Every structure is written in C-alpha cells, then in structure tokens.
Coordinates of C-alpha atoms and ligand atoms in Angstrom, one line a residue:
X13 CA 97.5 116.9 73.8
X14 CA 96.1 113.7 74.2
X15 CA 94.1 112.0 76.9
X16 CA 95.5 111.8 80.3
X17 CA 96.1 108.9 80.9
X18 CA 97.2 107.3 77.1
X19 CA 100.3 104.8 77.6
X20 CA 100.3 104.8 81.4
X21 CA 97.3 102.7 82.6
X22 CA 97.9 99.1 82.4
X23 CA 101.1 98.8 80.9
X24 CA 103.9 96.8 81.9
X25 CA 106.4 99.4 81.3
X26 CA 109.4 97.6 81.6
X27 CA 110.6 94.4 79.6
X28 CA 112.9 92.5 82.1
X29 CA 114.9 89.3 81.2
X30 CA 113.6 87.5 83.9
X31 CA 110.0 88.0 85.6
X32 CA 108.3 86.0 88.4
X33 CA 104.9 86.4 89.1
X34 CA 103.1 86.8 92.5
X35 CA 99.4 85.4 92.1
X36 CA 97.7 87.2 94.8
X37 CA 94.6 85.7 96.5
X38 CA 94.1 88.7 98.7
X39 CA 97.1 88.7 100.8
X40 CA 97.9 91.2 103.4
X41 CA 101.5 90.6 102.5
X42 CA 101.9 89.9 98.4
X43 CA 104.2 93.3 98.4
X44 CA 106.4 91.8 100.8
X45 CA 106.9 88.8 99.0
X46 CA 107.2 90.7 95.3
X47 CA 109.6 92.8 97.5
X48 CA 111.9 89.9 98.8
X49 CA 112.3 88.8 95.6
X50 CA 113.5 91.7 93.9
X51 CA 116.1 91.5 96.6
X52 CA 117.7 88.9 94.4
X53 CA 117.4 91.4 91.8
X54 CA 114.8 89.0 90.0
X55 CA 111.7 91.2 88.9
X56 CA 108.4 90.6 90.3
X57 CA 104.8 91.7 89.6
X58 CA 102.1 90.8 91.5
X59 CA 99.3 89.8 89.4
X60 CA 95.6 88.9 90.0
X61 CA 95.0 85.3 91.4
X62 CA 92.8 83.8 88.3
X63 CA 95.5 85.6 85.6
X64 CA 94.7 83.5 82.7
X65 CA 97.5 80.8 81.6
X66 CA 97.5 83.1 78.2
X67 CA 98.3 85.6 79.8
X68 CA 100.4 84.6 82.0
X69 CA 102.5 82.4 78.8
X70 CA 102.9 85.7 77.0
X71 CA 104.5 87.2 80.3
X72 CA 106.6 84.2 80.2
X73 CA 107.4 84.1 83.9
X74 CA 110.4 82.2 85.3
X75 CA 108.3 81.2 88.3
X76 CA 105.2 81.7 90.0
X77 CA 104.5 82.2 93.7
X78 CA 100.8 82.0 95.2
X79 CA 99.9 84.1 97.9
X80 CA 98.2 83.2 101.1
X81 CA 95.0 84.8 101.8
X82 CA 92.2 85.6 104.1
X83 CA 90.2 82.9 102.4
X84 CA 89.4 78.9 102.8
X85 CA 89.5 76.1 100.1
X86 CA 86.2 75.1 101.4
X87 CA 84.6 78.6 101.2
X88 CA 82.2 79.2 98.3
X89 CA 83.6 81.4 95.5
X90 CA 86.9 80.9 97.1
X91 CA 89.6 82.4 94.9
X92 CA 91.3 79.9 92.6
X93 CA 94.1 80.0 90.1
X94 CA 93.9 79.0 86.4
X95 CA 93.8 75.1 87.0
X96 CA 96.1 74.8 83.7
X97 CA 99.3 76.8 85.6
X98 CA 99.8 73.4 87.5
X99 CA 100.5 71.8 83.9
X100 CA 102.9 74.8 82.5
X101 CA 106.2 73.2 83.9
X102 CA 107.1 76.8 85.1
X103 CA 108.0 76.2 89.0
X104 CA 105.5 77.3 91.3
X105 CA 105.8 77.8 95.0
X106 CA 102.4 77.7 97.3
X107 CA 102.1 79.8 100.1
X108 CA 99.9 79.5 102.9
X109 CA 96.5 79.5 101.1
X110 CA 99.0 79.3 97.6
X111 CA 99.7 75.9 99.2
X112 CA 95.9 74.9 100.3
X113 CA 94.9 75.3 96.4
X114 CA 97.8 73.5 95.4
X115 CA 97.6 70.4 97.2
X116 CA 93.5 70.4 96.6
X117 CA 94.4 71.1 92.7
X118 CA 97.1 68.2 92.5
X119 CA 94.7 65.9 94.8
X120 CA 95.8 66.4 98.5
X121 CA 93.0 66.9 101.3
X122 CA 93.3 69.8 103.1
X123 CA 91.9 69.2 106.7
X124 CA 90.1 72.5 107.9
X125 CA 90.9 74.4 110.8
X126 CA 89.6 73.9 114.1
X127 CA 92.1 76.6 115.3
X128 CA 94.1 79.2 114.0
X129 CA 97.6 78.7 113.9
X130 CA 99.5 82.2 114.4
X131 CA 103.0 82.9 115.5
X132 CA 106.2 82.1 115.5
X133 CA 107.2 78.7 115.6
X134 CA 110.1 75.9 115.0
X135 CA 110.5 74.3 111.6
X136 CA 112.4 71.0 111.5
X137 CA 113.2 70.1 108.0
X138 CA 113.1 66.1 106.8
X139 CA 114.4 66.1 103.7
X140 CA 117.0 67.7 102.0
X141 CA 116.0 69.7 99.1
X142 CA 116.8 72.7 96.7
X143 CA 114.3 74.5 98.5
X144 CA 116.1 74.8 101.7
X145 CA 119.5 74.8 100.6
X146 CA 121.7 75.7 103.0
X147 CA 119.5 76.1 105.8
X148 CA 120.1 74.0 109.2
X149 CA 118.1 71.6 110.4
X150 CA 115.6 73.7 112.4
X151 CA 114.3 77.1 111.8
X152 CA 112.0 79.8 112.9
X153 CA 108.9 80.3 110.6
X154 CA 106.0 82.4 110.9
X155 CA 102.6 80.8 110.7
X156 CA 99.2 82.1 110.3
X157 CA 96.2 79.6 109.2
X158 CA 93.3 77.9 110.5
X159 CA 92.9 75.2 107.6
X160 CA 96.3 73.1 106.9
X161 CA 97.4 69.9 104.5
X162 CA 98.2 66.9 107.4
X163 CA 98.5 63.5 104.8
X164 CA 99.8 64.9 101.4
X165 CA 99.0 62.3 98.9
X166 CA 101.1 60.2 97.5
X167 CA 102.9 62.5 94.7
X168 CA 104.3 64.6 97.1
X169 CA 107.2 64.6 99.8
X170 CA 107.4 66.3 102.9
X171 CA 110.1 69.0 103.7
X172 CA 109.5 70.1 106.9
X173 CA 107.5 70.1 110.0
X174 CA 106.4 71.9 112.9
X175 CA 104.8 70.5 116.4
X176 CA 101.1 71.1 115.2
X177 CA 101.7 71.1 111.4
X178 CA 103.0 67.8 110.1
X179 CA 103.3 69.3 106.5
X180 CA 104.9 72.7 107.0
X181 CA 106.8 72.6 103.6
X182 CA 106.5 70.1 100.8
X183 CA 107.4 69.3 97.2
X184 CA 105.7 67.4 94.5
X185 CA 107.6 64.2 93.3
X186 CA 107.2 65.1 89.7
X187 CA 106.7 68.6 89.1
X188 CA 108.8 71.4 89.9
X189 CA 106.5 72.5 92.6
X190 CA 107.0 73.7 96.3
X191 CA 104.4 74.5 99.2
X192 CA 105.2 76.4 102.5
X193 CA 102.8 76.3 105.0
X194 CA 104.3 79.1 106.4
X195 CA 105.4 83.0 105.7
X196 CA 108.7 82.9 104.5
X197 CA 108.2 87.1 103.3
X198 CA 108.1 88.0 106.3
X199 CA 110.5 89.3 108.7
X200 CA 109.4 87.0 111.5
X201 CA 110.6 83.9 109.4
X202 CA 114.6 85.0 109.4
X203 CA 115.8 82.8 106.7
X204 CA 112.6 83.7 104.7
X205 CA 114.6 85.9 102.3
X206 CA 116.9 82.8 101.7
X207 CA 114.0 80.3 100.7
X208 CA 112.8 82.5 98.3
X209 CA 116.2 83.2 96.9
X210 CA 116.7 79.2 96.4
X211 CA 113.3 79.3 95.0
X212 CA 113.7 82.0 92.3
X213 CA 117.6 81.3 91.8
X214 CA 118.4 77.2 92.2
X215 CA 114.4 76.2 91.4
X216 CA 113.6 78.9 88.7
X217 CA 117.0 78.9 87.3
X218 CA 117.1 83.0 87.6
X219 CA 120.5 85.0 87.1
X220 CA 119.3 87.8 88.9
X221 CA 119.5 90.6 85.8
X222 CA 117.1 92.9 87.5
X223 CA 119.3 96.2 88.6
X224 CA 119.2 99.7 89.1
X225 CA 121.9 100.3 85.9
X226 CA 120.1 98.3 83.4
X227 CA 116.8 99.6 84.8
X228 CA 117.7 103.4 84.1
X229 CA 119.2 102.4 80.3
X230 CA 116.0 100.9 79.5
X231 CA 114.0 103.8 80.8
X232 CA 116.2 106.5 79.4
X233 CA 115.7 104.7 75.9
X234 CA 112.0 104.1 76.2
X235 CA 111.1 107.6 77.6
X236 CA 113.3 108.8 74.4
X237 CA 111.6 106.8 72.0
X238 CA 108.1 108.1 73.4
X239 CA 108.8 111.6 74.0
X240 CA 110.7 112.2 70.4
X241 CA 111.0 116.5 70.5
X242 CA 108.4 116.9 72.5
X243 CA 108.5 118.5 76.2
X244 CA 107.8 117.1 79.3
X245 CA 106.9 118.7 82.5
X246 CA 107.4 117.4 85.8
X247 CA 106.1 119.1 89.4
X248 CA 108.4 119.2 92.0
X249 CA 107.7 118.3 95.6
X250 CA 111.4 118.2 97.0
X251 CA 110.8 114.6 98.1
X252 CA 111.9 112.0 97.1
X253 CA 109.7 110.3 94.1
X254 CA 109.2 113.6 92.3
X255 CA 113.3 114.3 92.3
X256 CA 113.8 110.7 91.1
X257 CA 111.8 111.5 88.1
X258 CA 113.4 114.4 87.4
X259 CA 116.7 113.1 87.4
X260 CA 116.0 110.2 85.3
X261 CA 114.1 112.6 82.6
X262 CA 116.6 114.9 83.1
X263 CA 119.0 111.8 82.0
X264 CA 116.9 111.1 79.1
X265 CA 115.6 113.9 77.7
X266 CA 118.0 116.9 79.1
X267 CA 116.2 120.4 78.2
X268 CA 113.4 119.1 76.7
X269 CA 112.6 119.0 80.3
X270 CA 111.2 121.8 82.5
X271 CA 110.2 121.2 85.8
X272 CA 107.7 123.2 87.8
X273 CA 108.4 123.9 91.9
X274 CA 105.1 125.6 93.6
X275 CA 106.7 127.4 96.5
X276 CA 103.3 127.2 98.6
X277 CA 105.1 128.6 102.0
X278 CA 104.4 125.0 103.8
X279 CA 107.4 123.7 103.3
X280 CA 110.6 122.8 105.8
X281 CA 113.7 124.9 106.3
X282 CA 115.8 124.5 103.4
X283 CA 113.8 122.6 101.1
X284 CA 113.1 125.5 98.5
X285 CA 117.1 126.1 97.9
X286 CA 117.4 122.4 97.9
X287 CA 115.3 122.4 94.6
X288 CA 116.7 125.5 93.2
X289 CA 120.5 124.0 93.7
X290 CA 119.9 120.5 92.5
X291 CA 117.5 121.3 89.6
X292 CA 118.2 124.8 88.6
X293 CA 122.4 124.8 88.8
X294 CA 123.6 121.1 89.2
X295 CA 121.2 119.7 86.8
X296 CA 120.5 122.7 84.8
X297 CA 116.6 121.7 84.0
X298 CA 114.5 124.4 82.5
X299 CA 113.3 125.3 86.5
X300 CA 110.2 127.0 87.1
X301 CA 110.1 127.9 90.8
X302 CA 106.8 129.9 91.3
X303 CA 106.5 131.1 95.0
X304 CA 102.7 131.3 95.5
X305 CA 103.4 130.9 99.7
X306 CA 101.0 134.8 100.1
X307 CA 98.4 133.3 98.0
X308 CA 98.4 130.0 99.5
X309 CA 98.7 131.6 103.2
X310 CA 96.0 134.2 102.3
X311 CA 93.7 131.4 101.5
X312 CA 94.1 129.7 104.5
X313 CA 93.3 132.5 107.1
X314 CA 90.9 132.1 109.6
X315 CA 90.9 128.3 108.4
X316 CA 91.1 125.9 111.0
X317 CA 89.3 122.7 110.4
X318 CA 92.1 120.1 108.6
X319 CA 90.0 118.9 106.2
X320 CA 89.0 122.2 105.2
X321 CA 93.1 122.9 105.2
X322 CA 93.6 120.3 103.0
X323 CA 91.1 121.4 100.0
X324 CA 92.1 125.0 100.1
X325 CA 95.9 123.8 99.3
X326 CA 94.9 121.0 97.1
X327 CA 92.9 123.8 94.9
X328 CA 95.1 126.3 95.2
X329 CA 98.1 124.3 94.2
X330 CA 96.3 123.0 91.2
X331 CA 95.5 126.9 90.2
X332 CA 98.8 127.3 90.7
X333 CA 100.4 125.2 88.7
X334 CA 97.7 125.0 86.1
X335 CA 98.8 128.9 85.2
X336 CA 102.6 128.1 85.1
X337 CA 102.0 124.9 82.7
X338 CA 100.3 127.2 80.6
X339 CA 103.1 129.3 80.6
X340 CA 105.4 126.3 78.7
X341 CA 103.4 126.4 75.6
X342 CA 104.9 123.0 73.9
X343 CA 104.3 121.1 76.6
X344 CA 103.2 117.4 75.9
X345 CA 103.9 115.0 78.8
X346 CA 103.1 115.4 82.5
X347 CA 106.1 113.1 84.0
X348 CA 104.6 111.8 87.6
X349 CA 106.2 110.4 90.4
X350 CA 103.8 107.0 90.5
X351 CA 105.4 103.8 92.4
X352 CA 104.5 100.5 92.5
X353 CA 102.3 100.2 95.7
X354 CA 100.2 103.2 94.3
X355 CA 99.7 100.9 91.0
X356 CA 98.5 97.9 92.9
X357 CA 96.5 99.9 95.2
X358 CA 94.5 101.9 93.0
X359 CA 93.3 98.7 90.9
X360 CA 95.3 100.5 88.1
X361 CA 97.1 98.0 86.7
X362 CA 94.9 95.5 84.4
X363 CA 97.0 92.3 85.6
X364 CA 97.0 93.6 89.0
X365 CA 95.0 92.0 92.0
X366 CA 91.3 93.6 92.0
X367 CA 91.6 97.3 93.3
X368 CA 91.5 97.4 97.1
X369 CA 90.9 100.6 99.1
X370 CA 92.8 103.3 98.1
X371 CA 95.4 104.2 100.8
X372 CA 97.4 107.2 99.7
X373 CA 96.2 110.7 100.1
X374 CA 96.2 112.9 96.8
X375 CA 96.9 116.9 97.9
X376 CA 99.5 117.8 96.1
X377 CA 98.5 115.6 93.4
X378 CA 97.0 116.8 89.8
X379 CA 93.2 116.0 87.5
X380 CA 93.4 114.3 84.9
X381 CA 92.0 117.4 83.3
X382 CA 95.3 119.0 83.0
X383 CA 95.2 117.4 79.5
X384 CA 98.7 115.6 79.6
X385 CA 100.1 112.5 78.4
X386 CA 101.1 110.7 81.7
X387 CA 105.1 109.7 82.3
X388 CA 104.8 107.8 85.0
X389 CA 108.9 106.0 85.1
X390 CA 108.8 104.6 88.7
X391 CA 105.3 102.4 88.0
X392 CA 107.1 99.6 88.2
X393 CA 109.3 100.2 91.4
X394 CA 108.8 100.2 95.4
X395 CA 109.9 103.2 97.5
X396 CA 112.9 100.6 98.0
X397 CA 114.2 100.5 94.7
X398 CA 112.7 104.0 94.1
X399 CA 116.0 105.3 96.6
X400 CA 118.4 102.9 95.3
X401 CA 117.7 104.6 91.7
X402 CA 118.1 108.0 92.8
X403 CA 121.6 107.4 94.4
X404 CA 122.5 105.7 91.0
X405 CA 121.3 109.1 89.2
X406 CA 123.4 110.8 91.4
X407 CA 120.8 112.7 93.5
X408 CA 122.5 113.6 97.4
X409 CA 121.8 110.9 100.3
X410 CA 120.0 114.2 102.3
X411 CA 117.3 114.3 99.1
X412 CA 117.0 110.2 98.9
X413 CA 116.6 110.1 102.7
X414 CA 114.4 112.3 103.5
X415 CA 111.4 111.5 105.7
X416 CA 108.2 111.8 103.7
X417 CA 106.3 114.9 103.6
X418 CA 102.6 115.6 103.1
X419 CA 101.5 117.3 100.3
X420 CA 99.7 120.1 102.3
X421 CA 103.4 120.4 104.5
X422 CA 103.0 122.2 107.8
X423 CA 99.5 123.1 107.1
X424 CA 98.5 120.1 109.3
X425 CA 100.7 119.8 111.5
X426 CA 100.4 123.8 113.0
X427 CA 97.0 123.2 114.5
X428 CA 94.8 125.9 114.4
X429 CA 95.2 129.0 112.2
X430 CA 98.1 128.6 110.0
X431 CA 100.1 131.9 110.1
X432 CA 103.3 133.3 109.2
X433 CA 104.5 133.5 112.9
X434 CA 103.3 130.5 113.8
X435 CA 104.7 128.4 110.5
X436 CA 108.0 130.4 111.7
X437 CA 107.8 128.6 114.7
X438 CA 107.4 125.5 113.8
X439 CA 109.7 124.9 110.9
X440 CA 112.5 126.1 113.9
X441 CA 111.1 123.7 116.0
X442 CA 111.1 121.2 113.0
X443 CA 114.8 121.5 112.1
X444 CA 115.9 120.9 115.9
X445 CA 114.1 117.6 116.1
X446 CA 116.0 116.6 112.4
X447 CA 119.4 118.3 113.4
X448 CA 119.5 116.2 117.1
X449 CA 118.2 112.5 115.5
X450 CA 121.2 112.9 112.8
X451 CA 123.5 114.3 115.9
X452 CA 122.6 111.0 117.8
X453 CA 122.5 108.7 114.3
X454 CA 118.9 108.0 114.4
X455 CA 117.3 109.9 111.4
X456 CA 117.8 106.8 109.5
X457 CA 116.4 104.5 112.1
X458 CA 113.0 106.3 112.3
X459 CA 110.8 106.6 108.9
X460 CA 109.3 110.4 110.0
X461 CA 109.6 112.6 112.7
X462 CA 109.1 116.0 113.0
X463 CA 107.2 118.8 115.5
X464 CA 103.7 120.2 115.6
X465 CA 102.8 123.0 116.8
X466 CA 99.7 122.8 119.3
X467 CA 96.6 125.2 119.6
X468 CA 97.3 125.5 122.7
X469 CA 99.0 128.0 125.6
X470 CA 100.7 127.0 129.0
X471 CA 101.7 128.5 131.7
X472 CA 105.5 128.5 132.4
X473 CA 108.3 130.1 134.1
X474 CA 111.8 131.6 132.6
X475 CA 113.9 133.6 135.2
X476 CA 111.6 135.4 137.4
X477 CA 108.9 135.7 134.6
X478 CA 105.7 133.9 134.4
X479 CA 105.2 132.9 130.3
X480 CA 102.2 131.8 128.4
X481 CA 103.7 130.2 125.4
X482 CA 102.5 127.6 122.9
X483 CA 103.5 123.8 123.0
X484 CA 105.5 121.9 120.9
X485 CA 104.9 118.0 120.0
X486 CA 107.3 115.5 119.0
X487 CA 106.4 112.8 116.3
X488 CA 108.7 110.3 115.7
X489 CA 107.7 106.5 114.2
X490 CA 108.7 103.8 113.1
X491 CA 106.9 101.1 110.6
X492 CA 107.2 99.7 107.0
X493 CA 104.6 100.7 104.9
X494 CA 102.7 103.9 107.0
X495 CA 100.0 101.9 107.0
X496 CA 100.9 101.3 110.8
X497 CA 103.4 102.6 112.5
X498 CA 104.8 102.8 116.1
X499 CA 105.9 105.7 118.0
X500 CA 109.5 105.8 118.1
X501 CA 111.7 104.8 121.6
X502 CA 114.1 107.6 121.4
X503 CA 116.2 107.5 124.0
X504 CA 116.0 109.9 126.8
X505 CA 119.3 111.6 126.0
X506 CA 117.7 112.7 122.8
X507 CA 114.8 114.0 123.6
X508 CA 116.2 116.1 126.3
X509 CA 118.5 117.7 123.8
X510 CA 115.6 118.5 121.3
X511 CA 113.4 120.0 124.5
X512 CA 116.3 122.2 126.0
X513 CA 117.4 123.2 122.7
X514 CA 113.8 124.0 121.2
X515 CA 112.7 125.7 124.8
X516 CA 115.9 127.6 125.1
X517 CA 116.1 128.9 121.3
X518 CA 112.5 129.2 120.1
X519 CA 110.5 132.4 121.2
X520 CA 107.3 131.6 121.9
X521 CA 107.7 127.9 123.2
X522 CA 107.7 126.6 126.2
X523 CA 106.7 123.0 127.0
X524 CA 107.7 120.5 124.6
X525 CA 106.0 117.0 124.7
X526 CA 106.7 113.6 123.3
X527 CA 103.9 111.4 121.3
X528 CA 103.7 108.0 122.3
X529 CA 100.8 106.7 120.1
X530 CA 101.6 104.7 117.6
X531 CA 98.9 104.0 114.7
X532 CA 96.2 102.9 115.0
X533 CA 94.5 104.3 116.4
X534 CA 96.5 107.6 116.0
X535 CA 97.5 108.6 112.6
X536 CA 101.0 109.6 111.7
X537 CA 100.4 113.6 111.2
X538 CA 98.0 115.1 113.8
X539 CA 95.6 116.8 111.2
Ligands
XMP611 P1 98.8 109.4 108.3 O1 98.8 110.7 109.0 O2 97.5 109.2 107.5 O3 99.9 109.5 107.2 O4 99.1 108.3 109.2 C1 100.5 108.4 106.5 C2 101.6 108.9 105.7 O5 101.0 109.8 104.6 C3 101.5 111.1 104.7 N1 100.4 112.0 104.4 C4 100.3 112.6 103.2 N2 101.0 112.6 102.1 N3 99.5 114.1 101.1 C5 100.6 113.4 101.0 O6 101.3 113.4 100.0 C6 98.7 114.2 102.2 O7 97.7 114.9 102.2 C7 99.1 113.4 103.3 N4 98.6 113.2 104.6 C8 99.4 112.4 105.2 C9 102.1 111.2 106.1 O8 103.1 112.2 106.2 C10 102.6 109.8 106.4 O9 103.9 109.6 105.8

C-alpha cells in the first residue's frame, strides 16, 4: 500500500472541455458563483486570487470571474491578481472587489467608501450589451461595498446604474472585459443566474459540455485506468455521498469493489436494510455489513457529555472498521466520499483559495494511517451535482434525498445517557416527524429535520393518570450551506399531526415541543 493520500491531494481530477475559473479574493460567496455557473453546465473551479498566468494558460480557462472580497484596493497587502491576466484576451468579468482591481489595473480611480452600500437595490441599464442580453431595462441587484468606481476612464463604457452607484456595471471598449458592481451569484439579484449565463455562454463562447453523463464516463474510465485489478474499499454511511461513490465504483470497477457498512446501533429506522438492499442485492457489491451497535452502545454507557460522545464513536468506529479492512486482504484503494466544498475548505487543493477554517466535522471519518490509496470521485463536485449524479446512477430518490445525518447519528441528539430504550424512543419519534413532512410535501422543502430526545421528565396527564414522561423536540431548518440555517415555519396543521401522533403512539412521551432557533447562535443538532 502506498501513502494515503498519493493521487488525491491537489489534482484536478477531471479534464473538462470547457473550464472557467473563479479567482477568489476571499469571498464569502466564490461557491455560489462557481455554483451558478455550473448551472449552465460550464465547469468551474475556484482558484486562488494571485494563480499565476502560467498556470492559469495551462488550465486554459474559457473565462475568468473575480471575486468580491472583504478587502479594499487602498488597503496594504490587498489581494491582487496576476497583472498579466488583463493582457490574456481570455474574457474576464469583475465582481465587486473583482471590479475595484480591475478598473485600478486598467487605470480607473476607484473613489473609497464613505459608507457601505448593502442591500437590494434598482439597476437601470444604459447601454445594450452582451452582458445583459435579454434583460429589461431595470433590475433588482444586490449590493454590498463601501469603496466603488464613480468616473471610469476613458476605455470603458458604462452598463448600468443605480441611485448611489453611477457605475454599477461596465465594459472595457477594447478588451473582452466586464465589471458588476454588484452580486449577480446571489439569490437576491434574480436575474443573476442569467448574467452569468450571457457571460460564460455569449462572452466566453461556452457550449455548455459539462454534464452528469459525460462526467460519470470519464470517471468510470479514469478510476479503471488507476485501479487496474486491484480492490477498492469504500465505507458506507447510508447517506448520500458515500452511496454515490459506491454506485459510480460499483459502475466502474463491479466486484473488484467491496464495501464496508459499520452497523453502530445510531442509526434511523430503516437505514441498515436500505444498505443491505441497494448494495448487497440490487448492486450485488462484495457487502460487508458488520453490526458493532453492543460494542458501540457498551462504550457509551454512563457517557453523557457530547463531546465525550463524539470520540468514543469516532474511535470505536475506526476500530471497527480497521478489523473488517483487514479482513479484505487485497485491498488497495480507500474510495471516499470527498465533495467540492470540503476541497476548498480544507486548503486541500494546491490551486485553491488559501485554506480557511475548516467547517465540517470528521466522526465518522477515517486516519490517514489506514494505509490506503485515496479514491476520492466526487472532489470535483458540490452536494448539487453530487444528487444529480446519483439519480443518473440509478440510486432511489428516498437515498438522494435524504436529510444529512451526523456521523455519531442519534448519539447526539438523545441527550443524556444513550440507551437501548431511549434510542428506541427516539428513532419512533424520528420516523413520525419524516413520515408527516412527506404526508404534507415538505420533506423536500426543509434541508433536516428530525426529533431529540430531552434529558428531561414532565409531568402530564393521560385518562385519569398522572405520567412523568420524557420530552420530545422538533428540529426542522432551512438554509443553503448548514453554515446558517433557520428554523423551519411548518405550518400549524403539521406540527399538530407529528405531536398527537408521537404523544398518542410513543410509550414514554408526553410533551412534544417545537425549536424555533435558527443558527447562530443555535447549532443544527443539539449536542
Ligand atoms: P451543526 O449542528 O454544527 O451541524 O449546526 C451542521 C451540519 O453538520 C452535521 N453534523 C455532523 N456531520 N459528523 C457529521 O458527519 C458530525 O459529527 C456532525 N455533527 C453535525 C449536522 O447534522 C448538520 O447537517
């Protein structure tokens, strides 16, 4: 076995036809943008601001879009581009701080802020061009900047304008290169999506080759070529990322495959014959399903504290499946579950924007001292795209649509000890909540709900009966990225149908109540 991490780090592991690059100077929203563009099913990468223009020929991008960012031109040490990209004749649209370094490059003042500009406002454009092609005369744009171009020079032409931005889009008179003042990534700028399409498509002259079909033939041809007759092993979760991977390997490499499911007694109702049917019948993998739920559950008594949770099931699980990789002797190649924003977020890539904090939590996940060469198929894709390959593979709608679930499962979300009885409880509790939002349609609409059980007794009444039972809470939100998130506004109607039904049908229950914090400063799971 080789080291951990050969072939992985780094590489751009797919070879589309077309490629635009996202320079980011340190924007809170560079994965939106990369993300709208794949829309037109145009490949994007996001790529550190100063990406040399060597680099950046040998990519050989269609186009290149520059971020906003936290930054001003007139800071010192603010971030700047490769002054050569400006004379590579590859389009180039500015955005935000993109456009401050732009116009300053290409010899426009920019006037600095006396006041930030944030908010929606109204666009009116000026002059018809490629860039706003077929868009009205006004629109609604998102703003948010404190320093702004007001006289561009000469060379350049203005677009648009807004009441306190007199330059809110402009385009140079000889170069194939566009400036928005504004955000058009985001959702708050409605005919965003379309600027960037008329950038990428009628500017940069892309055909939009980027799909889900050619993106599985390349992979299954590359993960061939790599893996030769060797075996790969890949750990199941049941969610989504791990069961793309499997599919697509399972594509490529049929029983040269054998995939490992750690039963660790934390999971939901159903989710342990989900595996077993889809990867043990229907896709006929070589299926290890180890059910380790008494070791794990004997590890966690008398442990309360959820950080203290978390390691015990972290370690455990790697015991676990340490023992049953040991057990597939020609094993090679640990195929992992990776996506994009995990890429860009752990600094990983060696394009990529300089790491940032590292936002994802890693129970569940494996060392590097396993000792396998890393497959990591989904590197180059969001959750998004991630979906849209599984349903091309084939994998059901209920697996592609599930609602994420930790890696340490209902471990943090029964509070207190985590017991048999108690788990019992809960995951009954848990599949009423999931059964009433598809009942009323709205599984889809919210990105995770589910119940937790609470440490804690109340008094109640049933019949002529006093009760002390234990309390169930409702989680339900709503947000993009899980960075933030809002609680949910189910209706009424619903959550009286998950109450009744939960008190009514679940011994030991009775008081159910509804979570209305959103995060910050809450957290999505309680523990
Ligand atoms: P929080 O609770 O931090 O959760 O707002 C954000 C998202 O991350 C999931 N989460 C985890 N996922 N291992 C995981 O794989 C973990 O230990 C873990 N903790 C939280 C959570 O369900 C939500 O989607």
């Amino acid at each position: 076995m080789s080291s951990p991490t050969a072939g992985s780090a780094g590489a751009v592991s797919s070879t589309p036809e077309e490629r635009v690059l996202v320079l980011d100077f340190g924007s809170q929203t560079a994965q939106l943008i990369a993300r709208r563009v794949r829309e037109q099913n145009v490949f994007c990468q996001i790529v550190r601001h100063d990406l040399s223009v060597d680099r950046i020929r040998e990519l050989a991008p269609k186009g290149l879009i520059l971020s906003g960012g936290p930054a001003s031109v007139y800071d010192a040490g603010a971030p700047a581009p490769d002054p050569r990209i400006f004379e590579l004749g590859i389009p180039i649209l500015g955005i935000c701080y993109g456009m401050q370094v732009t116009c300053r490059a290409l010899g426009t003042e920019v006037s600095p802020g006396t006041h930030r500009e944030f908010g929606r406002t109204s666009c009116t454009l000026k002059t018809a061009s490629p860039l706003f092609a077929g868009v009205g005369g006004e629109m609604t744009v998102w703003m948010s900047h404190g320093d702004q171009v007001k006289n561009p020079a000469e060379n350049w032409v203005i677009l648009a304008a807004t009441a306190d931005c007199p330059a809110a889009a402009v385009q140079h008179k000889s170069a194939p290169i566009y400036c928005l003042q504004f955000h058009p990534e985001v959702t708050h700028t409605p005919l965003g999506g379309k600027l960037l399409g008329n950038f990428v498509r009628e500017i940069c002259g892309c055909r939009g080759t980027w799909k889900m079909s050619s993106f599985i033939s390349q992979q299954v041809e590359r993960i061939r070529e790599r893996v030769g007759k060797r075996r790969v092993i890949c750990g199941l979760s049941g969610g989504v990322d791990s069961s793309v991977v499997a599919a697509l390997l399972y594509q490529a490499i049929g029983d040269q495959l054998s995939c490992i499911f750690v039963d660790n007694g934390l999971l939901r109702t159903g989710e342990s014959d989900e595996v077993r049917r889809r990867f043990g019948e229907h896709f006929r993998t070589d299926l290890h399903v180890v059910d380790a739920s008494r070791q794990f559950l004997g590890e966690l008594k008398g442990v309360v504290d959820p950080q203290a949770k978390r390691k015990t099931i972290g370690r455990v699980f790697i015991d676990v499946f340490r023992a049953e990789a040991k057990s597939i002797p020609d094993a090679h190649f640990l195929a992992q579950g990776t996506l994009y924003p995990d890429v860009i977020e752990s600094g990983a890539n060696v394009d990529g924007p300089a790491a940032t904090i590292k936002h994802h939590h890693n129970v569940g996940g494996l060392p590097a001292e396993l000792g396998f060469e890393l497959i990591e198929p989904l590197r180059d894709l969001f959750k998004d795209e991630a979906r849209a390959l599984g349903e091309e593979l084939g994998l059901p709608e209920e697996m592609i649509w599930r609602h994420p679930f930790p890696g340490p499962g209902l471990a943090v979300r029964c509070l207190g000890e985590v017991r048999q009885e108690r788990l019992e409880v809960l995951r009954k509790a848990d599949t009423i909540v999931i059964e009433e939002l598809r009942k009323a349609g709205l599984y889809r609409q919210v990105q995770q709900a589910f119940a937790v059980l609470l440490p804690v007794q109340s008094v109640g009444v049933m019949g002529d009966y006093r009760t002390y039972d234990e309390v169930v809470a409702i989680r339900a939100v709503t947000t993009e990225d899980f960075m933030t998130a809002d609680w949910a506004h189910l209706p009424y109607e619903v959550l009286e149908s998950i109450s009744t039904r939960i008190t009514n049908s679940v011994r030991g229950v009775n008081r159910v109540v509804y979570d209305i914090s959103s995060k910050p400063p809450s957290t999505i799971e309680w523990e």
